[in-house]
XYZ file of C-alpha atoms in Angstrom:
284
model
C 7.355 9.035 -6.436
C 4.010 9.848 -5.063
C 5.022 10.920 -1.586
C 8.546 12.064 -2.374
C 7.077 14.725 -4.621
C 4.491 15.632 -2.024
C 7.116 16.082 0.655
C 9.169 18.272 -1.658
C 6.084 20.320 -2.454
C 5.553 18.385 -5.653
C 3.414 15.315 -5.494
C 4.598 11.780 -4.710
C 6.748 9.396 -2.696
C 8.164 6.373 -4.474
C 10.957 4.157 -3.397
C 10.793 0.472 -2.661
C 10.803 -2.391 -0.163
C 11.932 -5.768 -1.045
C 13.276 -8.417 1.375
C 14.383 -11.753 0.203
C 14.280 -14.817 2.395
C 17.505 -16.747 2.174
C 17.440 -20.526 2.063
C 19.515 -22.922 4.135
C 21.156 -22.388 7.515
C 21.142 -19.008 9.241
C 19.492 -16.339 7.088
C 21.666 -13.654 5.603
C 20.595 -10.058 5.187
C 19.087 -9.417 1.778
C 21.235 -7.352 -0.526
C 19.986 -3.881 -1.253
C 20.987 -4.158 -4.900
C 18.244 -4.488 -7.474
C 18.712 -8.200 -8.040
C 16.130 -10.920 -8.302
C 14.913 -12.157 -4.906
C 16.277 -15.392 -3.557
C 13.892 -18.370 -3.374
C 11.568 -18.267 -0.407
C 11.668 -20.856 2.334
C 8.425 -22.499 3.348
C 6.673 -20.620 6.121
C 4.701 -22.287 8.856
C 1.041 -22.754 8.024
C -1.285 -20.294 9.651
C -4.958 -19.546 9.955
C -4.121 -15.960 8.948
C -6.360 -14.431 11.557
C -6.909 -10.760 11.034
C -6.113 -8.943 14.245
C -7.374 -5.690 12.788
C -10.936 -6.488 13.843
C -10.159 -5.153 17.309
C -8.102 -2.239 16.106
C -10.670 0.001 14.439
C -11.387 3.299 16.085
C -14.574 5.304 16.096
C -15.865 7.472 13.323
C -13.547 9.845 11.562
C -12.332 10.966 8.205
C -10.509 8.937 5.628
C -10.071 5.297 6.538
C -10.553 5.560 10.299
C -13.906 3.797 10.604
C -14.535 0.095 11.074
C -16.901 -1.296 8.494
C -19.166 -4.153 9.424
C -20.281 -7.093 7.347
C -19.286 -7.815 3.803
C -16.928 -5.714 1.756
C -19.337 -5.771 -1.151
C -20.190 -2.081 -0.803
C -16.620 -1.184 -1.496
C -16.333 -3.765 -4.227
C -13.311 -5.812 -5.177
C -10.592 -4.347 -7.310
C -10.687 -7.510 -9.386
C -14.397 -7.580 -10.037
C -15.375 -6.840 -13.592
C -17.366 -3.737 -14.335
C -20.903 -4.009 -15.633
C -21.671 -2.883 -19.141
C -21.576 0.849 -18.781
C -23.704 3.735 -19.830
C -21.248 6.297 -18.490
C -20.411 9.323 -20.573
C -16.958 8.288 -21.753
C -16.284 11.723 -23.211
C -16.967 13.283 -19.797
C -14.630 10.785 -18.116
C -11.973 11.563 -20.729
C -12.390 15.284 -20.041
C -11.593 14.752 -16.350
C -8.488 12.838 -17.358
C -7.426 15.569 -19.786
C -7.563 18.028 -16.882
C -5.024 16.021 -14.881
C -2.878 14.610 -17.705
C 0.766 15.555 -18.166
C 1.342 18.520 -20.447
C 4.059 16.699 -22.394
C 2.186 13.383 -22.595
C -1.618 13.673 -22.515
C -1.984 9.885 -22.393
C -0.597 9.773 -18.840
C -1.442 11.401 -15.510
C 1.546 11.296 -13.172
C 1.868 12.593 -9.649
C 1.180 16.242 -10.337
C -2.045 15.301 -12.064
C -3.020 12.899 -9.300
C -2.372 15.667 -6.781
C -4.668 17.923 -8.813
C -7.330 15.207 -8.720
C -7.005 15.091 -4.921
C -7.584 18.844 -4.782
C -10.701 18.464 -6.933
C -11.954 15.695 -4.639
C -11.155 17.666 -1.490
C -8.836 15.055 0.005
C -5.267 15.245 1.296
C -2.982 12.850 -0.621
C -0.508 12.902 2.259
C -2.991 11.511 4.771
C -6.013 10.081 2.975
C -5.444 6.497 1.879
C -8.549 6.589 -0.308
C -6.648 8.086 -3.262
C -4.512 4.936 -3.309
C -7.611 2.749 -3.025
C -9.144 4.600 -5.982
C -6.031 4.100 -8.108
C -5.911 0.421 -7.120
C -9.551 -0.112 -8.029
C -8.976 1.643 -11.352
C -6.146 -0.768 -12.125
C -3.321 1.781 -12.262
C -0.625 -0.871 -12.351
C 1.077 -0.605 -15.725
C 3.746 1.828 -14.535
C 4.630 3.190 -11.084
C 3.381 6.601 -9.960
C 0.960 7.187 -12.815
C -2.323 6.188 -14.389
C -2.721 6.135 -18.145
C -5.809 7.119 -20.109
C -6.863 3.545 -20.904
C -6.663 2.586 -17.220
C -8.640 5.701 -16.305
C -11.462 5.054 -18.784
C -11.631 1.363 -17.847
C -11.624 2.304 -14.161
C -14.389 4.866 -14.620
C -16.411 2.263 -16.507
C -15.963 -0.300 -13.738
C -16.797 2.222 -11.021
C -19.632 3.775 -13.048
C -18.382 7.321 -12.720
C -17.887 10.123 -15.217
C -17.790 13.303 -13.127
C -15.989 14.790 -10.140
C -19.264 14.748 -8.193
C -19.661 11.017 -8.831
C -16.063 10.415 -7.806
C -16.725 12.337 -4.593
C -19.769 10.171 -3.951
C -17.512 7.104 -4.215
C -15.175 8.263 -1.451
C -17.041 6.618 1.463
C -16.883 3.246 -0.331
C -13.115 3.586 -0.759
C -12.498 3.212 2.963
C -10.118 0.294 3.561
C -12.587 -1.049 6.133
C -14.600 -2.411 3.207
C -11.702 -4.608 2.072
C -11.521 -8.161 3.338
C -8.123 -9.577 4.230
C -7.398 -10.983 0.762
C -8.384 -7.729 -0.932
C -6.376 -5.687 1.535
C -3.243 -7.762 0.984
C -3.560 -7.170 -2.754
C -4.066 -3.446 -2.155
C -1.119 -3.369 0.266
C 1.154 -4.899 -2.376
C -0.137 -2.352 -4.903
C 0.887 0.482 -2.554
C 4.472 -0.720 -2.703
C 4.518 -1.209 -6.464
C 2.803 2.093 -7.235
C 5.284 4.058 -5.133
C 8.363 2.668 -6.851
C 10.513 4.991 -8.922
C 11.062 3.909 -12.499
C 12.876 0.577 -12.559
C 13.821 0.685 -8.860
C 12.661 -2.429 -7.068
C 13.079 -1.108 -3.538
C 11.607 1.779 -1.541
C 13.475 4.260 0.605
C 13.071 3.562 4.322
C 11.627 6.992 5.108
C 9.021 6.580 2.389
C 8.160 3.124 3.690
C 7.535 4.539 7.156
C 5.255 7.221 5.747
C 3.199 4.804 3.654
C 2.934 2.221 6.438
C 1.522 4.829 8.807
C -1.086 5.857 6.262
C -2.063 2.400 4.986
C -1.880 0.251 8.131
C -3.045 2.602 10.872
C -6.486 0.957 11.052
C -5.540 -2.558 9.965
C -3.049 -3.751 12.580
C -2.490 -3.148 16.283
C -1.268 0.401 16.848
C 1.615 -0.731 19.059
C 2.827 -3.144 16.367
C 2.831 -0.357 13.788
C 4.520 2.174 16.067
C 7.239 -0.219 17.250
C 8.044 -1.321 13.707
C 8.320 2.200 12.341
C 10.430 3.223 15.350
C 12.639 0.181 14.789
C 13.197 1.236 11.173
C 13.837 4.853 12.138
C 16.430 3.891 14.745
C 18.169 1.176 12.735
C 21.728 2.025 11.709
C 21.893 -1.006 9.423
C 22.545 0.229 5.885
C 20.860 -2.852 4.429
C 17.582 -1.441 5.764
C 17.997 1.957 4.126
C 15.862 0.551 1.328
C 13.106 -2.001 1.748
C 12.202 -4.841 -0.585
C 8.783 -6.070 -1.653
C 9.321 -9.315 0.247
C 10.115 -7.416 3.429
C 7.107 -5.163 2.852
C 4.625 -8.023 2.412
C 6.251 -10.121 5.148
C 5.595 -7.452 7.768
C 1.847 -7.556 7.112
C 1.852 -11.373 7.076
C 3.797 -11.350 10.340
C 1.203 -9.063 11.931
C -1.595 -11.402 10.841
C 0.149 -14.626 11.843
C 2.094 -13.705 14.986
C -0.138 -11.811 17.362
C 1.833 -13.307 20.263
C 5.620 -13.230 19.910
C 6.329 -14.993 23.194
C 6.972 -18.296 21.401
C 8.798 -16.775 18.427
C 11.831 -18.919 17.590
C 14.338 -17.123 15.399
C 16.325 -20.304 14.770
C 13.398 -22.075 13.111
C 11.488 -19.143 11.663
C 11.214 -18.651 7.910
C 10.732 -14.908 8.168
C 13.219 -12.440 6.662
C 16.034 -11.455 8.987
C 14.434 -8.011 9.267
C 11.517 -9.601 11.124
C 13.901 -11.543 13.379
C 15.659 -8.331 14.332
C 12.365 -6.509 14.802
C 11.257 -9.210 17.265
C 14.573 -8.842 19.101
C 13.948 -5.102 19.251
C 10.464 -5.629 20.708
C 11.900 -7.944 23.347
C 14.275 -5.194 24.473
C 11.355 -2.776 24.844
C 9.548 -4.908 27.422
């Protein structure tokens, strides 16, 4: 795990979130076991307004600035790279410096931590390392990037040196991502931080990643109340979070800016969201 290892002095936290919506009648709490998610119920249509436009602070390091206009400077993770004249051997040399000693075709969390040191960023606080890995397409296995992904990512990003990677850092700010791109990146953050075949993330890890990834994308009070709700919950079914629960929280933030008309009986949200709304009502 990316952040688990970091917290232990190693390099990474990976656990997983995954809430399943239950069909028919009153929703039941999703099982924590690693089973396939239940079918989703249809959610109310929404304009998906992005409330983050009012949430950006002033200038600062990492992802704390609001970016205006198009996200084209940052580029989409899905956009194809132009034909490249990068020095592939130089890019491969960077990878060799961070690759695992017992498997030089893979760079896992220790290597990624070393890359952060070379770039002068803090992997515990700077979301841009996750944006970089997302843009490079590090999605074959959790908590690692393989050599093929690295070379393809360097080709797409037109970089073959640490200095060029450093020059990319400003464009990796999440403020350059439009809502669709950010939702894809947000899902990647969950998947990348899984451990092995685990399909859920530990609650404490979820809280840590949410605070790093969402701090400039949703209202600060929504983020703080949700993380406090998770911290205080004694419900064992919330000790690990599912992917559905993870993605539903972001969708909920986009779609339900005002919870005054929230109707638990007719909502199609996971029960976690219902109970979070109940918690917010008690805090008024």
